mmCIF file of C-alpha atoms in Angstrom:
data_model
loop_
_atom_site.group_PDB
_atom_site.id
_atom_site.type_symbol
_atom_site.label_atom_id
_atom_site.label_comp_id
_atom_site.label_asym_id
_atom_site.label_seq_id
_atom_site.Cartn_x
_atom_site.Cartn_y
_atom_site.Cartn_z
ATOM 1 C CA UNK J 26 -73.563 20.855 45.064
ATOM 2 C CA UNK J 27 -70.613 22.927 43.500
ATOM 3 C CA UNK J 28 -71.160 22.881 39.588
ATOM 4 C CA UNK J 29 -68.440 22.964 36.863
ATOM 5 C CA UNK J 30 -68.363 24.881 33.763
ATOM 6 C CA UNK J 31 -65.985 23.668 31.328
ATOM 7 C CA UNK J 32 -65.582 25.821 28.165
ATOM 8 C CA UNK J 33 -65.041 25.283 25.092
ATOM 9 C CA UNK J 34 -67.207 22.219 24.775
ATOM 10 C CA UNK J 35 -65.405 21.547 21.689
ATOM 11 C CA UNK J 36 -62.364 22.620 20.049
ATOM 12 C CA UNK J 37 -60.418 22.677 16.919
ATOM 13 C CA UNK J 38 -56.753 23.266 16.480
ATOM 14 C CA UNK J 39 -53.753 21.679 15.191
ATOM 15 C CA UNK J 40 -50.641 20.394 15.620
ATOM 16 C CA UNK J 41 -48.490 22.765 16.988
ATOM 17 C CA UNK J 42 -50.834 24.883 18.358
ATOM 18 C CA UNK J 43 -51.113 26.734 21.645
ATOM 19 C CA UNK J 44 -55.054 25.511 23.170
ATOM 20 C CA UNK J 45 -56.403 26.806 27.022
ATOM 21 C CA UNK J 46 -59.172 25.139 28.167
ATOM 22 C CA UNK J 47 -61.417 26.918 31.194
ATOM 23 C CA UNK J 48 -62.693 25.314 33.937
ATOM 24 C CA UNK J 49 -65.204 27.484 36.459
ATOM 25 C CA UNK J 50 -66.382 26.251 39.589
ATOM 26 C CA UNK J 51 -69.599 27.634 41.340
ATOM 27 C CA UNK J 52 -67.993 28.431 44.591
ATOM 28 C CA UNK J 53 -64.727 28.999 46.412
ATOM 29 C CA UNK J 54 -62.155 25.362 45.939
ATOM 30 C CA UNK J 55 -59.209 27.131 46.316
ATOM 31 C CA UNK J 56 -56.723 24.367 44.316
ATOM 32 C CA UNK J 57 -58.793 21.400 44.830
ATOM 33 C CA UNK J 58 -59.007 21.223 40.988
ATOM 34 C CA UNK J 59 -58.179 18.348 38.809
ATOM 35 C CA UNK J 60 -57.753 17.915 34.890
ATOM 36 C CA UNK J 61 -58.409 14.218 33.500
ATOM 37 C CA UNK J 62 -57.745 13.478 29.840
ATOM 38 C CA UNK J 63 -60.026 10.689 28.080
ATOM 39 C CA UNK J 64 -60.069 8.921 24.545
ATOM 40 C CA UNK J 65 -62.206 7.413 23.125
ATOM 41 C CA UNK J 66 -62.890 3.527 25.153
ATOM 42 C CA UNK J 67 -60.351 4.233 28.055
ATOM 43 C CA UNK J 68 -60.794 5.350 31.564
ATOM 44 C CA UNK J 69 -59.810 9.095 32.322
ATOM 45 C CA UNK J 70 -56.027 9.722 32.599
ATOM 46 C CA UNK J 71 -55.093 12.286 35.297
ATOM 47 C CA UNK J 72 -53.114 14.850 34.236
ATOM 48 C CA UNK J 73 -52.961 17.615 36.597
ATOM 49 C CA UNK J 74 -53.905 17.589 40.725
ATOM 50 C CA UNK J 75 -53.854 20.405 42.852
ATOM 51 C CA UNK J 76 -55.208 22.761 39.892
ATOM 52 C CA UNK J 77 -51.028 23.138 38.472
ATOM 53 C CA UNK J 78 -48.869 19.999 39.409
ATOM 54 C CA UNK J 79 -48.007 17.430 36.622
ATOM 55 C CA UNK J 80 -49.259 13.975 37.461
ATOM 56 C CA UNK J 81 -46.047 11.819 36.717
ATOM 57 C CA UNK J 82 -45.314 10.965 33.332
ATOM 58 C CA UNK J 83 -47.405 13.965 31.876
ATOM 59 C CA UNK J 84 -45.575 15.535 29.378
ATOM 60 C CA UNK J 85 -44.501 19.183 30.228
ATOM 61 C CA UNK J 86 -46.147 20.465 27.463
ATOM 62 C CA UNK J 87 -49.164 19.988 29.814
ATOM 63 C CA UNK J 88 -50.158 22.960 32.971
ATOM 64 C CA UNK J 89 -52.489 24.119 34.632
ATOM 65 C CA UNK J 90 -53.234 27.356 36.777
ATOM 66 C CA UNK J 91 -55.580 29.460 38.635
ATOM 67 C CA UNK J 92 -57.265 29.062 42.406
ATOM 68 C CA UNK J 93 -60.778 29.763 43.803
ATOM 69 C CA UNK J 94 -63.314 29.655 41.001
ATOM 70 C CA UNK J 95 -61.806 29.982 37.559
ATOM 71 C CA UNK J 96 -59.171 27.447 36.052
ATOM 72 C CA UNK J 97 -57.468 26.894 33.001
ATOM 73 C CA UNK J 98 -55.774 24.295 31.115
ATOM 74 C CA UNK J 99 -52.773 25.030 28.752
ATOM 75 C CA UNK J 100 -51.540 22.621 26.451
ATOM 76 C CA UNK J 101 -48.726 23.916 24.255
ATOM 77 C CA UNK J 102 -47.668 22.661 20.798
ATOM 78 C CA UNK J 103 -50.239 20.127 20.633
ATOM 79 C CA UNK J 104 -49.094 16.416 19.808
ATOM 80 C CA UNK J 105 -51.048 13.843 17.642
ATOM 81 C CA UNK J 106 -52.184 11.975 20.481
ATOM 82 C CA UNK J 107 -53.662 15.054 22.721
ATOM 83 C CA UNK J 108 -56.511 14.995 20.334
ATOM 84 C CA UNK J 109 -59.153 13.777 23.150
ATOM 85 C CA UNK J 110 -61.109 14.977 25.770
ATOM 86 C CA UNK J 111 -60.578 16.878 28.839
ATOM 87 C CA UNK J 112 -62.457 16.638 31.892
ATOM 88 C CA UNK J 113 -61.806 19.308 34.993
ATOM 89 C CA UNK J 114 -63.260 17.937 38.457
ATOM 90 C CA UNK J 115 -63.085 19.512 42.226
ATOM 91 C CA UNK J 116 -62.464 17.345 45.192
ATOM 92 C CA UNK J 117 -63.217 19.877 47.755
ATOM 93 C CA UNK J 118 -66.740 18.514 48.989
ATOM 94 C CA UNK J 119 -68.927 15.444 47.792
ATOM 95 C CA UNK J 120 -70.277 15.188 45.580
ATOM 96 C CA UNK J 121 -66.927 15.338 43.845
ATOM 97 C CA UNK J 122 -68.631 16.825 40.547
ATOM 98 C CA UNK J 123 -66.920 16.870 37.024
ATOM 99 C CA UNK J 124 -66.931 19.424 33.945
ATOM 100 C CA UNK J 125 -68.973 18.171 31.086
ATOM 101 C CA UNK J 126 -65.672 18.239 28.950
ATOM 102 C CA UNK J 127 -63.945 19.938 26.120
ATOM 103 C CA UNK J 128 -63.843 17.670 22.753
ATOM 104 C CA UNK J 129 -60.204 19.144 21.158
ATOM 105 C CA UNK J 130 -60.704 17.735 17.985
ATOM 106 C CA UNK M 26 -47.636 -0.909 39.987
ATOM 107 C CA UNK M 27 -50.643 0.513 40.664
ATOM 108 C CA UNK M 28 -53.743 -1.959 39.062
ATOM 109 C CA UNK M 29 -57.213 -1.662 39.069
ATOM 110 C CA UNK M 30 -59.499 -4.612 37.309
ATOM 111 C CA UNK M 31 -62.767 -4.831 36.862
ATOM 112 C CA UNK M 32 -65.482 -7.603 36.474
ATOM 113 C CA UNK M 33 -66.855 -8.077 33.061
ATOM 114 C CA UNK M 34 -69.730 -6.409 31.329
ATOM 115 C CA UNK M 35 -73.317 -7.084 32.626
ATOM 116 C CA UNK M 36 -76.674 -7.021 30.459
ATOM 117 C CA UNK M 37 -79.579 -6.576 33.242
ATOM 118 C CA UNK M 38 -83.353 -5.880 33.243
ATOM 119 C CA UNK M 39 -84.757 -2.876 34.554
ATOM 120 C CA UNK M 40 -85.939 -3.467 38.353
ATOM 121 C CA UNK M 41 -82.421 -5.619 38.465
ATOM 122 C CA UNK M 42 -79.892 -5.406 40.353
ATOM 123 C CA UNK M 43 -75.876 -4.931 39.433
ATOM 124 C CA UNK M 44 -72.693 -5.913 41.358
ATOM 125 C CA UNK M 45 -69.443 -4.787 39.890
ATOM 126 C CA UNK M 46 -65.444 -5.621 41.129
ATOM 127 C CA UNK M 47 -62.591 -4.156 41.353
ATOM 128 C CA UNK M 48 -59.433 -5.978 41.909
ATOM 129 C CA UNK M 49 -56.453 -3.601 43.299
ATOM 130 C CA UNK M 50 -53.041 -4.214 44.030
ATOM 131 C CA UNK M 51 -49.580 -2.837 43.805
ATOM 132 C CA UNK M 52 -50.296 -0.403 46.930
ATOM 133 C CA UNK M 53 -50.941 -0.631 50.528
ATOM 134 C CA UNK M 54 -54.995 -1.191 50.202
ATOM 135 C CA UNK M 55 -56.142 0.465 53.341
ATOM 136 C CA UNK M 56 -54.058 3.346 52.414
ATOM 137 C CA UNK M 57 -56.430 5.316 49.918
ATOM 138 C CA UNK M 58 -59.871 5.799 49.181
ATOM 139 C CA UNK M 59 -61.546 4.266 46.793
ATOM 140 C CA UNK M 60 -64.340 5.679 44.292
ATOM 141 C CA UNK M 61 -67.028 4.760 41.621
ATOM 142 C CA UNK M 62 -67.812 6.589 38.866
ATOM 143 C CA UNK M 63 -69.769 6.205 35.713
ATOM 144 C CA UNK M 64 -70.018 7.487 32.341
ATOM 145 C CA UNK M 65 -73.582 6.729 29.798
ATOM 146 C CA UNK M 66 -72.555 6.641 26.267
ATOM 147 C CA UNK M 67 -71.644 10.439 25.112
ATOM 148 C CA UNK M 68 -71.908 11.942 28.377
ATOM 149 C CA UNK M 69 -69.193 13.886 31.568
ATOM 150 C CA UNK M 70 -68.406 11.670 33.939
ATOM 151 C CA UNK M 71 -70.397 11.295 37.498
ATOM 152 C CA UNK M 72 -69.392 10.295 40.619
ATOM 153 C CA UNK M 73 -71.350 7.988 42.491
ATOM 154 C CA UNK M 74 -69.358 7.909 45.782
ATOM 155 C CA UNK M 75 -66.353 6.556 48.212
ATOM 156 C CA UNK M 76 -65.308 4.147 50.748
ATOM 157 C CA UNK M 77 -62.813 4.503 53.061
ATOM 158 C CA UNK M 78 -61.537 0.788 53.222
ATOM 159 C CA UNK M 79 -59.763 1.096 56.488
ATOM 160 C CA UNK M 80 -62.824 1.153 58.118
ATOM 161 C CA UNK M 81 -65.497 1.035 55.689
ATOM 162 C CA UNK M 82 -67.013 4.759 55.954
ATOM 163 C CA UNK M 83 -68.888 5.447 52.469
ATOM 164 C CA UNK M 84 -70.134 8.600 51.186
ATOM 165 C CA UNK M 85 -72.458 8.408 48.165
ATOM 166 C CA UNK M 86 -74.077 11.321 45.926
ATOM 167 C CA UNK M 87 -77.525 12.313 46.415
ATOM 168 C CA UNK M 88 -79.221 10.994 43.671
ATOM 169 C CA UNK M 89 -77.881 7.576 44.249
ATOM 170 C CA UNK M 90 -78.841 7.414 48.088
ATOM 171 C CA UNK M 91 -80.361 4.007 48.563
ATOM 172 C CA UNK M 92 -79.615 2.531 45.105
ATOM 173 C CA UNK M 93 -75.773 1.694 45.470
ATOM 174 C CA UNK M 94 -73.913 0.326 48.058
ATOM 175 C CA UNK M 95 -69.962 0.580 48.064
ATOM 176 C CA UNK M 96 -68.453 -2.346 50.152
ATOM 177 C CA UNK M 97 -64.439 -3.361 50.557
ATOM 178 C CA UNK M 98 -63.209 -6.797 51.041
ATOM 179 C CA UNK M 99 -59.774 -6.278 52.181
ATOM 180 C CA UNK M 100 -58.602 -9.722 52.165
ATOM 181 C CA UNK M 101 -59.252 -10.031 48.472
ATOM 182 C CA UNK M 102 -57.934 -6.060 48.050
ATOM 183 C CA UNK M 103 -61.233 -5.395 46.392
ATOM 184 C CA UNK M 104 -64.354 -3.007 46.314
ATOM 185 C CA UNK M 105 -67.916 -3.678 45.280
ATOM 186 C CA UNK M 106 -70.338 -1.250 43.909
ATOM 187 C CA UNK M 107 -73.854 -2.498 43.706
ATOM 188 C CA UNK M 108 -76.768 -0.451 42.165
ATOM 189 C CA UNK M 109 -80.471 -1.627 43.267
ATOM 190 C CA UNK M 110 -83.607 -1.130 41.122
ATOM 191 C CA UNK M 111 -81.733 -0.075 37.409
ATOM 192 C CA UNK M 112 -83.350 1.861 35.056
ATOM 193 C CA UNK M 113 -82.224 2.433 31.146
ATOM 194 C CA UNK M 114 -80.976 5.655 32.372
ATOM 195 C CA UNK M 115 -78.123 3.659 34.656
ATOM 196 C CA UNK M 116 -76.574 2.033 31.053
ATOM 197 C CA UNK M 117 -73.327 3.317 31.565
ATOM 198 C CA UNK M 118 -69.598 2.489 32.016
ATOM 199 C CA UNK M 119 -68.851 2.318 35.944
ATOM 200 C CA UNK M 120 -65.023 2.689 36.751
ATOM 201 C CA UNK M 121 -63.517 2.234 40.050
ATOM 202 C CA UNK M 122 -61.172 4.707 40.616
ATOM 203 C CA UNK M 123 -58.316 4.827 43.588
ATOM 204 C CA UNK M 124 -57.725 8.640 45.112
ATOM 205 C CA UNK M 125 -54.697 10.093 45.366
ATOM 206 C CA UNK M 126 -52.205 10.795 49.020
ATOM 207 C CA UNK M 127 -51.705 14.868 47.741
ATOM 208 C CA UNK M 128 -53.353 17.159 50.068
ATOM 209 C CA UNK M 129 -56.122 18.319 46.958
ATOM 210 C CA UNK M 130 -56.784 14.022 46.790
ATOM 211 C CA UNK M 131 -57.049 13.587 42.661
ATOM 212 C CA UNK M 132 -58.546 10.149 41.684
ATOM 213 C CA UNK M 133 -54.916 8.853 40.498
ATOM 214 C CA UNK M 134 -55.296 5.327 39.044
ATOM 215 C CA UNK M 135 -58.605 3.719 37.093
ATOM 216 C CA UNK M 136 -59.919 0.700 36.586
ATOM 217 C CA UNK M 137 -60.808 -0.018 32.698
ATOM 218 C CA UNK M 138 -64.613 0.802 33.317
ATOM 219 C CA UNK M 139 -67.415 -2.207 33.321
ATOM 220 C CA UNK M 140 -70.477 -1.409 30.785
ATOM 221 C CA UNK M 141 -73.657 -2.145 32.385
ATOM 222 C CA UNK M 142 -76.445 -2.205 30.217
ATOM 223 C CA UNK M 143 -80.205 -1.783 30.807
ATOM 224 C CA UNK M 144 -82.490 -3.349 28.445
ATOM 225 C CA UNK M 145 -85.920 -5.244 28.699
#
């Protein structure tokens, strides 16, 4: 099974700030890399596919980048309601494994 | 739009078994896979599998091979995820989850999430 290492596990920042979130994968996905947003009682929220395309309706302030094993999440000048947590997960193989998220608090 | 809904909560015994829904619409069903995922209280998220509902092809994760079954019912638009002999370690919320047409195949609408909870 390919294993994901999210990190930070938690986070703290304000509003306004400039926050990257990692995401490592234990082999090779090339850009089969997705980043999920989740508060607190609601289903994940998909915000990026493809490791850097913006699911519609994401706000631009959203991105993502890399390819292979090492991934990274960029959210710049953080809003009120991006206070959540994030969740990276491959689809290149089943299992289709997640992260074990990033709290940004 | 795109909607996925999901049966009610369930309260079960351990040894039980659980059946949970998942009502789609606003897409061509046959079109995308469907998945099942849970989440226990405080924990990532982990996938439990996919169905292909064209023809009914499933692929499940290890350490839920033959506990849960994942079944379609096209003419009601819906999927079924069953899990067989529950333990307090399966208290969780399960979400159905549609994947994605793009090439990389993100899970791109969820269902609300169903808690199940194991208790004697």
């Amino acid at each position: 099974d390919i294993q994901m290492t999210q990190s930070p596990s938690s986070l703290s920042a304000s509003v306004g700030d400039r926050v990257t979130i990692t995401c490592r994968a234990s082999q090779n996905i090339h850009t089969y890399l997705h980043w999920y947003q989740q508060k607190p009682g609601k289903a994940p929220n998909l915000l990026i596919f493809g490791a850097s395309n913006l699911q519609t309706g994401v706000p631009s302030r959203f991105s993502g980048s890399g390819s292979g094993t090492d991934f990274t999440l960029t959210i710049t000048s953080l809003q009120p309601e991006d206070f959540a947590t994030y969740y990276c997960q491959h689809s290149y193989s089943a299992p289709r494994t997640f992260g074990q998220g990033t709290k940004l608090e | 739009q795109v909607q996925l809904v999901q049966s009610g909560a369930e309260v079960q015994r351990p040894g039980a078994s659980v059946k949970v829904s998942c009502k789609t619409s606003g897409y061509t069903f046959t079109a995308n896979y469907l998945h099942w995922v849970r989440q226990a209280p405080g924990q990532g998220p982990e996938w439990l599998g996919w169905i292909n509902p064209n023809i009914g092809a499933t692929v499940y994760g290890q350490q839920f091979q033959g506990r849960v079954s994942i079944t379609v019912d096209t003419s009601l638009r819906s999927t079924f995820m069953e899990l067989r002999s529950l333990r307090s370690d399966d208290t969780a919320v399960y979400y159905c989850a549609r994947e994605g047409l793009d090439g990389t195949v993100p899970l791109d609408h969820w269902g609300q999430g169903t808690l199940v909870t194991v208790s004697s």
